[in-house]
mmCIF file of C-alpha atoms in Angstrom:
data_model
loop_
_atom_site.group_PDB
_atom_site.id
_atom_site.type_symbol
_atom_site.label_atom_id
_atom_site.label_comp_id
_atom_site.label_asym_id
_atom_site.label_seq_id
_atom_site.Cartn_x
_atom_site.Cartn_y
_atom_site.Cartn_z
ATOM 1 C CA MET I 28 4.239 7.596 -16.027
ATOM 2 C CA ASN I 29 2.724 3.965 -16.542
ATOM 3 C CA PHE I 30 3.052 2.042 -13.429
ATOM 4 C CA LYS I 31 1.734 -1.312 -11.833
ATOM 5 C CA LEU I 32 1.001 -2.285 -8.201
ATOM 6 C CA VAL I 33 2.609 -5.197 -6.671
ATOM 7 C CA PHE I 34 1.784 -6.083 -3.286
ATOM 8 C CA PRO I 35 4.937 -7.689 -1.484
ATOM 9 C CA GLY I 36 2.973 -9.470 1.359
ATOM 10 C CA GLY I 37 0.284 -10.323 -1.027
ATOM 11 C CA TYR I 38 -3.029 -8.592 -1.464
ATOM 12 C CA TYR I 39 -4.865 -9.886 1.402
ATOM 13 C CA ILE I 40 -7.736 -7.897 3.153
ATOM 14 C CA PRO I 41 -8.865 -9.828 6.312
ATOM 15 C CA THR I 42 -12.536 -10.078 6.319
ATOM 16 C CA GLU I 43 -15.081 -9.771 9.260
ATOM 17 C CA ASP I 44 -15.072 -13.614 9.383
ATOM 18 C CA ASP I 45 -11.232 -13.675 10.026
ATOM 19 C CA PHE I 46 -11.769 -11.620 12.991
ATOM 20 C CA ALA I 47 -15.430 -12.469 14.273
ATOM 21 C CA ASP I 48 -14.195 -14.519 17.192
ATOM 22 C CA LEU I 49 -11.533 -12.291 18.277
ATOM 23 C CA PRO I 50 -11.974 -10.555 21.666
ATOM 24 C CA GLY I 51 -12.043 -6.976 21.203
ATOM 25 C CA TYR I 52 -13.325 -6.831 17.615
ATOM 26 C CA ASP I 53 -15.357 -4.121 16.809
ATOM 27 C CA GLY I 54 -16.857 -4.789 13.809
ATOM 28 C CA ASN I 55 -14.869 -2.523 11.322
ATOM 29 C CA PRO I 56 -14.367 -3.910 8.088
ATOM 30 C CA SER I 57 -10.717 -4.327 7.579
ATOM 31 C CA ILE I 58 -10.707 -2.580 3.947
ATOM 32 C CA THR I 59 -11.355 0.630 6.070
ATOM 33 C CA ASP I 60 -9.305 -0.274 9.100
ATOM 34 C CA HIS I 61 -5.981 -1.636 8.018
ATOM 35 C CA ASN I 62 -2.748 -1.092 6.355
ATOM 36 C CA LEU I 63 -0.783 -2.414 3.002
ATOM 37 C CA ASP I 64 2.596 -2.051 1.445
ATOM 38 C CA VAL I 65 2.512 -1.182 -1.955
ATOM 39 C CA TYR I 66 5.557 -1.624 -4.542
ATOM 40 C CA VAL I 67 5.067 0.669 -7.272
ATOM 41 C CA LEU I 68 6.649 -0.657 -10.413
ATOM 42 C CA CYS I 69 7.461 1.748 -13.462
ATOM 43 C CA GLU I 70 7.752 0.708 -16.989
ATOM 44 C CA ASP I 71 11.219 1.294 -16.974
ATOM 45 C CA GLY I 72 11.924 -1.057 -14.000
ATOM 46 C CA ARG I 73 12.116 1.186 -11.339
ATOM 47 C CA VAL I 74 10.678 -0.012 -7.755
ATOM 48 C CA TYR I 75 9.221 2.346 -5.417
ATOM 49 C CA VAL I 76 7.862 1.518 -1.960
ATOM 50 C CA GLY I 77 4.937 2.826 0.234
ATOM 51 C CA THR I 78 2.643 1.922 2.690
ATOM 52 C CA ALA I 79 -1.323 2.716 2.430
ATOM 53 C CA PHE I 80 -3.183 3.426 5.547
ATOM 54 C CA THR I 81 -6.880 3.824 6.262
ATOM 55 C CA VAL I 82 -7.516 6.694 8.851
ATOM 56 C CA ALA I 83 -9.284 4.161 11.023
ATOM 57 C CA ASN I 84 -6.059 2.028 10.944
ATOM 58 C CA VAL I 85 -4.134 5.361 11.961
ATOM 59 C CA ALA I 86 -6.467 6.105 14.657
ATOM 60 C CA GLN I 87 -6.152 2.756 16.181
ATOM 61 C CA LEU I 88 -2.414 2.674 15.958
ATOM 62 C CA LEU I 89 -2.363 5.809 17.517
ATOM 63 C CA ALA I 90 -4.399 5.094 20.424
ATOM 64 C CA LYS I 91 -1.970 2.138 21.033
ATOM 65 C CA ASP I 92 0.728 4.400 21.981
ATOM 66 C CA GLY I 93 -1.472 7.715 22.784
ATOM 67 C CA PHE I 94 1.350 10.397 21.565
ATOM 68 C CA TYR I 95 2.439 10.108 17.889
ATOM 69 C CA PHE I 96 2.217 7.627 15.132
ATOM 70 C CA TRP I 97 4.363 7.911 12.208
ATOM 71 C CA ALA I 98 5.613 5.753 9.318
ATOM 72 C CA SER I 99 8.100 6.247 6.216
ATOM 73 C CA ASP I 100 6.705 6.144 2.860
ATOM 74 C CA MET I 101 3.227 6.585 4.358
ATOM 75 C CA PHE I 102 -0.043 7.699 2.570
ATOM 76 C CA ILE I 103 -3.436 7.533 3.907
ATOM 77 C CA VAL I 104 -6.360 6.299 1.527
ATOM 78 C CA LYS I 105 -10.117 6.224 2.228
ATOM 79 C CA ASP I 106 -10.120 2.458 1.904
ATOM 80 C CA LEU I 107 -7.572 -0.382 0.537
ATOM 81 C CA ALA I 108 -9.461 -1.358 -2.523
ATOM 82 C CA GLN I 109 -6.919 -1.769 -5.196
ATOM 83 C CA GLN I 110 -8.452 0.828 -7.485
ATOM 84 C CA THR I 111 -8.398 3.470 -4.357
ATOM 85 C CA ILE I 112 -4.662 2.786 -4.008
ATOM 86 C CA ARG I 113 -4.162 2.822 -7.755
ATOM 87 C CA ASP I 114 -6.097 6.279 -7.834
ATOM 88 C CA ALA I 115 -4.091 7.597 -4.822
ATOM 89 C CA VAL I 116 -0.677 6.624 -6.794
ATOM 90 C CA GLN I 117 -2.077 8.198 -9.871
ATOM 91 C CA LYS I 118 -3.168 11.422 -8.248
ATOM 92 C CA ALA I 119 0.414 11.739 -6.409
ATOM 93 C CA ILE I 120 2.030 11.435 -9.693
ATOM 94 C CA ALA I 121 -0.368 14.302 -11.159
ATOM 95 C CA ASP I 122 0.095 16.381 -8.037
ATOM 96 C CA SER I 123 4.016 16.058 -8.179
ATOM 97 C CA CYS I 124 4.155 14.515 -4.593
ATOM 98 C CA PHE I 125 5.245 11.076 -5.798
ATOM 99 C CA SER I 126 8.887 11.396 -4.938
ATOM 100 C CA ALA I 127 8.010 12.494 -1.531
ATOM 101 C CA ILE I 128 5.620 9.967 -0.764
ATOM 102 C CA PHE I 129 7.379 6.882 -2.246
ATOM 103 C CA SER I 130 10.932 5.768 -1.902
ATOM 104 C CA PHE I 131 13.101 4.393 -4.520
ATOM 105 C CA ILE I 132 14.463 0.681 -3.600
ATOM 106 C CA GLY I 133 15.947 -0.429 -6.829
ATOM 107 C CA PHE I 134 15.305 -1.721 -10.199
ATOM 108 C CA ALA I 135 12.686 -4.897 -10.719
ATOM 109 C CA ALA I 136 15.216 -7.148 -11.696
ATOM 110 C CA ALA I 137 17.025 -6.959 -8.455
ATOM 111 C CA ILE I 138 13.814 -6.881 -6.203
ATOM 112 C CA PHE I 139 11.653 -9.631 -7.801
ATOM 113 C CA PRO I 140 13.882 -12.834 -8.191
ATOM 114 C CA ASP I 141 11.572 -14.216 -11.158
ATOM 115 C CA PHE I 142 11.238 -11.004 -12.843
ATOM 116 C CA VAL I 143 11.043 -11.333 -16.788
ATOM 117 C CA SER I 144 9.509 -8.142 -17.905
ATOM 118 C CA TYR I 145 7.458 -5.430 -16.798
ATOM 119 C CA GLU I 146 4.357 -6.809 -19.398
ATOM 120 C CA LEU I 147 4.238 -9.917 -17.506
ATOM 121 C CA ILE I 148 3.347 -8.300 -14.091
ATOM 122 C CA GLU I 149 -0.330 -8.620 -13.052
#
């Protein structure tokens, strides 16, 4: 299945400089301690949603509540590099797990107001 990744909030991973002056910052680079929403745009126009979490981010979020953590459409990756996320989606497709992880949210023309064609999505 051909697909493209679209980050609805934009692909922005805060750097150490963004956090260095904040109280409680522990020095962990955010590419390994963060989460990102991901749209998976299929060539036929279907759009699915998921959220990529890192293990460190799940641990941090769990520590806030202490009892449990969950998120719908969640998948855990080693880091939030775009290639890592792409590889994880590809592996989920190959392992026939894609539909268990990601939720169908509609077609591109309804999701993206300026959608023209799959080929024009970067």
